[in-house]
PDB file of C-alpha atoms in Angstrom:
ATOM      1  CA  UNK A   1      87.384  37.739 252.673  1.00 53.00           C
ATOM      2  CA  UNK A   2      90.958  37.354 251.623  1.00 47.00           C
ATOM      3  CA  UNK A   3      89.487  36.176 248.384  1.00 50.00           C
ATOM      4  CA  UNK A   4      88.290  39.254 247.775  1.00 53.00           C
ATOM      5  CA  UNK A   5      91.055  41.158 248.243  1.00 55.00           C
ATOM      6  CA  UNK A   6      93.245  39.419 246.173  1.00 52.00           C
ATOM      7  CA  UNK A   7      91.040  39.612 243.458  1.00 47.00           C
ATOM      8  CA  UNK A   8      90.383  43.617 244.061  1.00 50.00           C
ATOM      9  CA  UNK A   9      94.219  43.503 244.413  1.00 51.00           C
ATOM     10  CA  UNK A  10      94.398  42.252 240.897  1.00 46.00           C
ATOM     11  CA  UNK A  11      91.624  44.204 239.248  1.00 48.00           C
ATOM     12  CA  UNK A  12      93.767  46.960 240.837  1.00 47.00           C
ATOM     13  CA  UNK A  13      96.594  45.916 239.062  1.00 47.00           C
ATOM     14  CA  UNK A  14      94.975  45.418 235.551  1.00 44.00           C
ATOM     15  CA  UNK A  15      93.097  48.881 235.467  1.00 41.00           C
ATOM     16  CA  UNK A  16      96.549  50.466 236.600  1.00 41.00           C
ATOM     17  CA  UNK A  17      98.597  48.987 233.691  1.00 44.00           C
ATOM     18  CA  UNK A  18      95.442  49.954 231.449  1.00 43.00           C
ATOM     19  CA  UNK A  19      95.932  53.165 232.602  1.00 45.00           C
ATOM     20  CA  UNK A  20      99.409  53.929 232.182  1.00 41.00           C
ATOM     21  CA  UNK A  21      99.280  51.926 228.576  1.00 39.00           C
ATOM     22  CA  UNK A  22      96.890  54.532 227.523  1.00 39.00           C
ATOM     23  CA  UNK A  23      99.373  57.575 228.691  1.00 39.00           C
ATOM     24  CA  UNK A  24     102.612  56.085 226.759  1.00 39.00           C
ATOM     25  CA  UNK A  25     103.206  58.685 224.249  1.00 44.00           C
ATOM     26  CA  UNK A  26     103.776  57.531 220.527  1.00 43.00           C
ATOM     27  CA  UNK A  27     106.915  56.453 219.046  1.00 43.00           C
ATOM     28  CA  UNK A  28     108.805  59.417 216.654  1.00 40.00           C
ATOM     29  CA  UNK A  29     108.024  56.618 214.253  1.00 40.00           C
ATOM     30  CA  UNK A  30     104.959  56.432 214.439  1.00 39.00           C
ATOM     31  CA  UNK A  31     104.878  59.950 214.611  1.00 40.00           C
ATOM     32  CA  UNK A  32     106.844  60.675 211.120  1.00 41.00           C
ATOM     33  CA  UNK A  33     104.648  57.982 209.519  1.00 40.00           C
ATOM     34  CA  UNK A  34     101.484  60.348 209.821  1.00 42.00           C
ATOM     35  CA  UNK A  35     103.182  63.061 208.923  1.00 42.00           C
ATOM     36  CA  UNK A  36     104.059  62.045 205.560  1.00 44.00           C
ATOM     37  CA  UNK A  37     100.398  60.168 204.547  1.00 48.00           C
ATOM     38  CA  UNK A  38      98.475  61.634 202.448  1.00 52.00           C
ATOM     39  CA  UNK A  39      95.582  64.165 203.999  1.00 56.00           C
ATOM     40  CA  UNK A  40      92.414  62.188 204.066  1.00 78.00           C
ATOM     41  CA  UNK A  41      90.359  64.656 202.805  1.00 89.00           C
ATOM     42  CA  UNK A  42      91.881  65.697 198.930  1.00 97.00           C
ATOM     43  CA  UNK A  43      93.118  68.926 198.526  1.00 98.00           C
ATOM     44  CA  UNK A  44      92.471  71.016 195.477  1.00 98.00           C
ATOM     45  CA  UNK A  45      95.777  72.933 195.082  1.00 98.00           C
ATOM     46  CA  UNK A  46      95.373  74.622 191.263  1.00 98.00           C
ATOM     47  CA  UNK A  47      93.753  75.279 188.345  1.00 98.00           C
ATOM     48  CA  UNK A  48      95.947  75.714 185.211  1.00 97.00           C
ATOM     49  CA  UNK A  49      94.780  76.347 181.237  1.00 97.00           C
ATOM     50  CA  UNK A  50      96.841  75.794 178.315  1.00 96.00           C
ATOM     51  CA  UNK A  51      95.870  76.274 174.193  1.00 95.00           C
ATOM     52  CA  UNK A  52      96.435  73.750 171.505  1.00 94.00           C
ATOM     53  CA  UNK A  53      95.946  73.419 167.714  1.00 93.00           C
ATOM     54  CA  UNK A  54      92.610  71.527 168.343  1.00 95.00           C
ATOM     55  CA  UNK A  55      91.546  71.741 172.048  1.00 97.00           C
ATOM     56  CA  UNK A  56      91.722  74.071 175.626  1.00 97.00           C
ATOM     57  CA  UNK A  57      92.973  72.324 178.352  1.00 98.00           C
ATOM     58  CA  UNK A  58      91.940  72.478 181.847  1.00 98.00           C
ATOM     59  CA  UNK A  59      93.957  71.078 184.275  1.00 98.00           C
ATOM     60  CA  UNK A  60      92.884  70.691 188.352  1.00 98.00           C
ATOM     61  CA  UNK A  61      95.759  69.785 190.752  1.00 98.00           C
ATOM     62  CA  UNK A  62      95.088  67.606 193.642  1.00 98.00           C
ATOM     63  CA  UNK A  63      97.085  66.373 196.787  1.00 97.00           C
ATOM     64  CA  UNK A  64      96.101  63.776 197.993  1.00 96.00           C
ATOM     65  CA  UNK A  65      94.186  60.466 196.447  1.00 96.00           C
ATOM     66  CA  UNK A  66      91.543  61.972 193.737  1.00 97.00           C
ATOM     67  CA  UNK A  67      87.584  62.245 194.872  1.00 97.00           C
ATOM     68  CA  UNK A  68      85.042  62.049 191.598  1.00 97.00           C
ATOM     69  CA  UNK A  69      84.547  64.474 190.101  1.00 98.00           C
ATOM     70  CA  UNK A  70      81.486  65.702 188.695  1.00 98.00           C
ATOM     71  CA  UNK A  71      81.171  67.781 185.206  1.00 98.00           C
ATOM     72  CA  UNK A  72      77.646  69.557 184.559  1.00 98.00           C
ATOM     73  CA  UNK A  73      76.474  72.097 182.268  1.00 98.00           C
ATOM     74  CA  UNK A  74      74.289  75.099 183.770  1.00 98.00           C
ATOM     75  CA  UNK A  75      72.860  78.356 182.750  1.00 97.00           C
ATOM     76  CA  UNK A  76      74.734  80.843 185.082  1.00 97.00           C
ATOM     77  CA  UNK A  77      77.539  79.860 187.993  1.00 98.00           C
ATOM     78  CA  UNK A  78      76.623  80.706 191.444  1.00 97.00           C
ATOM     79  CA  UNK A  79      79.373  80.953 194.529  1.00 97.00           C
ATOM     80  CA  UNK A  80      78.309  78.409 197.111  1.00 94.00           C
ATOM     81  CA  UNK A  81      77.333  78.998 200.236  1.00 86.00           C
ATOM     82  CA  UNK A  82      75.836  82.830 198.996  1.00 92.00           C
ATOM     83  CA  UNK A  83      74.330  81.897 195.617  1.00 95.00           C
ATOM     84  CA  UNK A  84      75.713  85.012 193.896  1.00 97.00           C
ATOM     85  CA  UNK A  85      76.093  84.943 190.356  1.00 97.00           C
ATOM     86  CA  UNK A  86      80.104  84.702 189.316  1.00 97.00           C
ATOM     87  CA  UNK A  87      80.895  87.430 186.864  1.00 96.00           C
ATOM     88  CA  UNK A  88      82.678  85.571 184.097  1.00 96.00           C
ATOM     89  CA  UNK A  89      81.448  86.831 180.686  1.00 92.00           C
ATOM     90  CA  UNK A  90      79.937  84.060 178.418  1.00 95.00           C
ATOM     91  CA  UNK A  91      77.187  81.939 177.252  1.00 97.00           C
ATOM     92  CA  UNK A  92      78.029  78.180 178.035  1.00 98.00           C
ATOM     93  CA  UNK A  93      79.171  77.225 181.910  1.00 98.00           C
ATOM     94  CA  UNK A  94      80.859  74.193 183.069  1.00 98.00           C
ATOM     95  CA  UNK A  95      80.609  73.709 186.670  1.00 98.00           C
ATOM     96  CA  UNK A  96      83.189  71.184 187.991  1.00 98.00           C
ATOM     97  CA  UNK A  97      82.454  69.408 191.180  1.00 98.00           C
ATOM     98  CA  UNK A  98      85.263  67.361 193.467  1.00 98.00           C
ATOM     99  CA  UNK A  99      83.985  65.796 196.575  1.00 97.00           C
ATOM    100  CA  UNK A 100      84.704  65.247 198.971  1.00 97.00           C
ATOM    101  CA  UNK A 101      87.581  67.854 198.750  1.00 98.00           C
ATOM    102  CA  UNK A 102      88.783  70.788 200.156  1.00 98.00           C
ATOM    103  CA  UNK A 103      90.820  74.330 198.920  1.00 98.00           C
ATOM    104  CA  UNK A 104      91.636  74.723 202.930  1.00 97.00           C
ATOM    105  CA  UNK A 105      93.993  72.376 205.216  1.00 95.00           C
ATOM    106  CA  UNK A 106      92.859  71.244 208.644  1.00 92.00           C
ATOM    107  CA  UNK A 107      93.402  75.039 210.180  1.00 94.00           C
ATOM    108  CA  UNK A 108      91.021  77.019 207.644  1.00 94.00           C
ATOM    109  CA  UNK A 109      94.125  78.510 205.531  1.00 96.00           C
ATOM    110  CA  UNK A 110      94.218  78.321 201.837  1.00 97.00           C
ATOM    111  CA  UNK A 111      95.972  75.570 199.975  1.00 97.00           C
ATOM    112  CA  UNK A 112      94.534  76.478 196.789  1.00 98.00           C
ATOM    113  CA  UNK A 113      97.198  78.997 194.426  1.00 97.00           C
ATOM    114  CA  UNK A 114      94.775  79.087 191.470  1.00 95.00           C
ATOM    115  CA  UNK A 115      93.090  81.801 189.719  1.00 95.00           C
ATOM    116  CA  UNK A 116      89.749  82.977 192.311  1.00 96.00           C
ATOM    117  CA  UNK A 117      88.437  84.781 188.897  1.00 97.00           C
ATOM    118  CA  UNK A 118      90.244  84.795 185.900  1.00 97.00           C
ATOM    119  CA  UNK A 119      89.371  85.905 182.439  1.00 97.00           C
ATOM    120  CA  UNK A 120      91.088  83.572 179.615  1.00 96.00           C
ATOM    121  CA  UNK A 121      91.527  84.325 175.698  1.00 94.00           C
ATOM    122  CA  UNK A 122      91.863  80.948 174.391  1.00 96.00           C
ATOM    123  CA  UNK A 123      89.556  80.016 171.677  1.00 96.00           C
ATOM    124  CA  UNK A 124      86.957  78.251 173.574  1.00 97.00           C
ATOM    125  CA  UNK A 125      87.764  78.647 177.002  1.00 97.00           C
ATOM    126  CA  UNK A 126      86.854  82.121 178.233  1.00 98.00           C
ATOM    127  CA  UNK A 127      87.467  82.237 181.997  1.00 98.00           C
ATOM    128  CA  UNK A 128      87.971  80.006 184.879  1.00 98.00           C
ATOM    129  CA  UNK A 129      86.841  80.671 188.794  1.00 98.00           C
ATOM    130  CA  UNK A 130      86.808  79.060 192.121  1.00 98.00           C
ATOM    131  CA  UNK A 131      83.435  79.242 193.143  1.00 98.00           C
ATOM    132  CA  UNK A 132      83.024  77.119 196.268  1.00 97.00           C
ATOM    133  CA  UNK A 133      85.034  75.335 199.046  1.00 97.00           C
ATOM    134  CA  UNK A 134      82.400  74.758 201.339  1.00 93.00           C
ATOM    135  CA  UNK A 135      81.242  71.473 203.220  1.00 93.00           C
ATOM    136  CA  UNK A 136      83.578  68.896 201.802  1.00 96.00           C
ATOM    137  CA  UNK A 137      83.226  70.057 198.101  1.00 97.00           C
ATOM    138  CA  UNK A 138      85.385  72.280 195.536  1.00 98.00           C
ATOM    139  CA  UNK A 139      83.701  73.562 192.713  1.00 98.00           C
ATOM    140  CA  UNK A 140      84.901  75.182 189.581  1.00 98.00           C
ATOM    141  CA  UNK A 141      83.385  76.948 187.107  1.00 98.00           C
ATOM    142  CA  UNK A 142      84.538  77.248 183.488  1.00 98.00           C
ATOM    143  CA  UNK A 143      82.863  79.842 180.836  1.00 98.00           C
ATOM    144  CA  UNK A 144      82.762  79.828 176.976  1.00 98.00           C
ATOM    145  CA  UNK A 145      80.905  81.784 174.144  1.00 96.00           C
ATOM    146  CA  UNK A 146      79.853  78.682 171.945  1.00 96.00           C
ATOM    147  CA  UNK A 147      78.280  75.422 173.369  1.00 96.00           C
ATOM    148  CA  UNK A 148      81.563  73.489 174.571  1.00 97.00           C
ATOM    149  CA  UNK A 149      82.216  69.985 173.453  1.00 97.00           C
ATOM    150  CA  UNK A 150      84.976  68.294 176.101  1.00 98.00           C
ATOM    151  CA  UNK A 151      85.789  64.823 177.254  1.00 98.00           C
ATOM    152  CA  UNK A 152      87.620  64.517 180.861  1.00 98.00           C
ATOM    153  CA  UNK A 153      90.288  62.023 182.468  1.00 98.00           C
ATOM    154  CA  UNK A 154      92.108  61.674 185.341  1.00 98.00           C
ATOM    155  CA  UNK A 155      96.398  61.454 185.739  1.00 97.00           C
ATOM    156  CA  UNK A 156      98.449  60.253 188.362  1.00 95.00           C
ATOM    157  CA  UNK A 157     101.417  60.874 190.061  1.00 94.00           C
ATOM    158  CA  UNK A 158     100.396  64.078 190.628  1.00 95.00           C
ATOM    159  CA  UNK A 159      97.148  63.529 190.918  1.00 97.00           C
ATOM    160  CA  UNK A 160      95.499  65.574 188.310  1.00 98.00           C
ATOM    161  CA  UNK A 161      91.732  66.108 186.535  1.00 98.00           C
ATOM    162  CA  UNK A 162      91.510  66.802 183.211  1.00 98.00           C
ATOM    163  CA  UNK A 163      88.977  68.737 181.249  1.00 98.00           C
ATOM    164  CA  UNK A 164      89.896  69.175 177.149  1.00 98.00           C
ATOM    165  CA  UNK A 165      87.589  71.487 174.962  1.00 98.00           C
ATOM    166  CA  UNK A 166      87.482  70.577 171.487  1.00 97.00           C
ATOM    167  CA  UNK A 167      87.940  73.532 169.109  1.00 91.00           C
ATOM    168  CA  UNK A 168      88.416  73.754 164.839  1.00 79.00           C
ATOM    169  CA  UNK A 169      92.234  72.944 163.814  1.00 70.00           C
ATOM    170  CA  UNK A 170      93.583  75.933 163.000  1.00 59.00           C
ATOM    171  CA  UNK A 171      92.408  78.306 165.287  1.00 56.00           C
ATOM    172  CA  UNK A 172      94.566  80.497 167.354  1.00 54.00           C
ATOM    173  CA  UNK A 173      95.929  79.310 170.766  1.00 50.00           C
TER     174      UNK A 173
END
């Protein structure tokens, strides 16, 4: 019998210092360390254009480490989620996939400052839009009047995707 005590006295005694081990709040080292990692998910913060003498640049901004990216050409671009055509003018469409991703943080706002719908008058590239943010995947589609020819890359430190769109040497940027 007072076997049995003594070892419910110590079984006592172990779940007890479980227990308060488990209610020890973290250290404000531990603490600031998560606050300055990186979000696990990558956020899609921009999308910037510039012109020059032989290409169209199309630059996507990203916080956080950088997801693949997918580049496909389609007939028409759709917004996720409702499948409604996106009214950019032109004949050729890029759609731009990063997953997984997100244009929101962790409380459903925004993080994404780039253009929603945008016409551009560069010489190949003819508007930019945001056309999804929806279950772990940004996509962004890219219009043009002639069949685009383009070659994409990734840079670091930012973390940034590429997209350049061949055009003839001399033409106006």
């Amino acid at each position: 019998m007072l076997h049995r005590q003594r070892l419910a006295a110590v079984a006592a005694g172990i779940l007890l210092t479980a227990g308060i081990g488990a209610t020890i709040p973290a250290d404000a080292a531990t603490e600031r360390s998560r606050a300055t990692t990186q979000p696990s998910t990558a956020l899609v913060v921009n999308a910037r254009w510039g012109g020059h003498s032989t290409f169209d640049r199309l630059v996507v901004d990203v916080r956080g480490t950088m997801p693949p990216v997918t580049v496909t050409p389609v007939n028409a671009l759709h917004y996720d989620g409702s499948g409604a055509r996106v009214p950019l003018a032109g004949k050729y469409f890029l759609e731009i996939k990063l997953s997984p991703a997100a244009a929101h943080n962790e409380s459903g706002r925004s993080v994404y400052e780039g253009p929603r719908l945008l016409k551009i008058h560069l010489p190949m590239l003819k508007g930019v839009a945001l056309t999804g943010d929806f279950e772990g995947v940004v996509t962004i589609g890219a219009a043009f009047d002639t069949k685009p020819a383009y070659k994409t890359f990734t840079l670091h430190s930012p973390e940034r995707f590429v997209l350049d769109i061949a055009h003839p040497v001399g033409c106006p940027a």
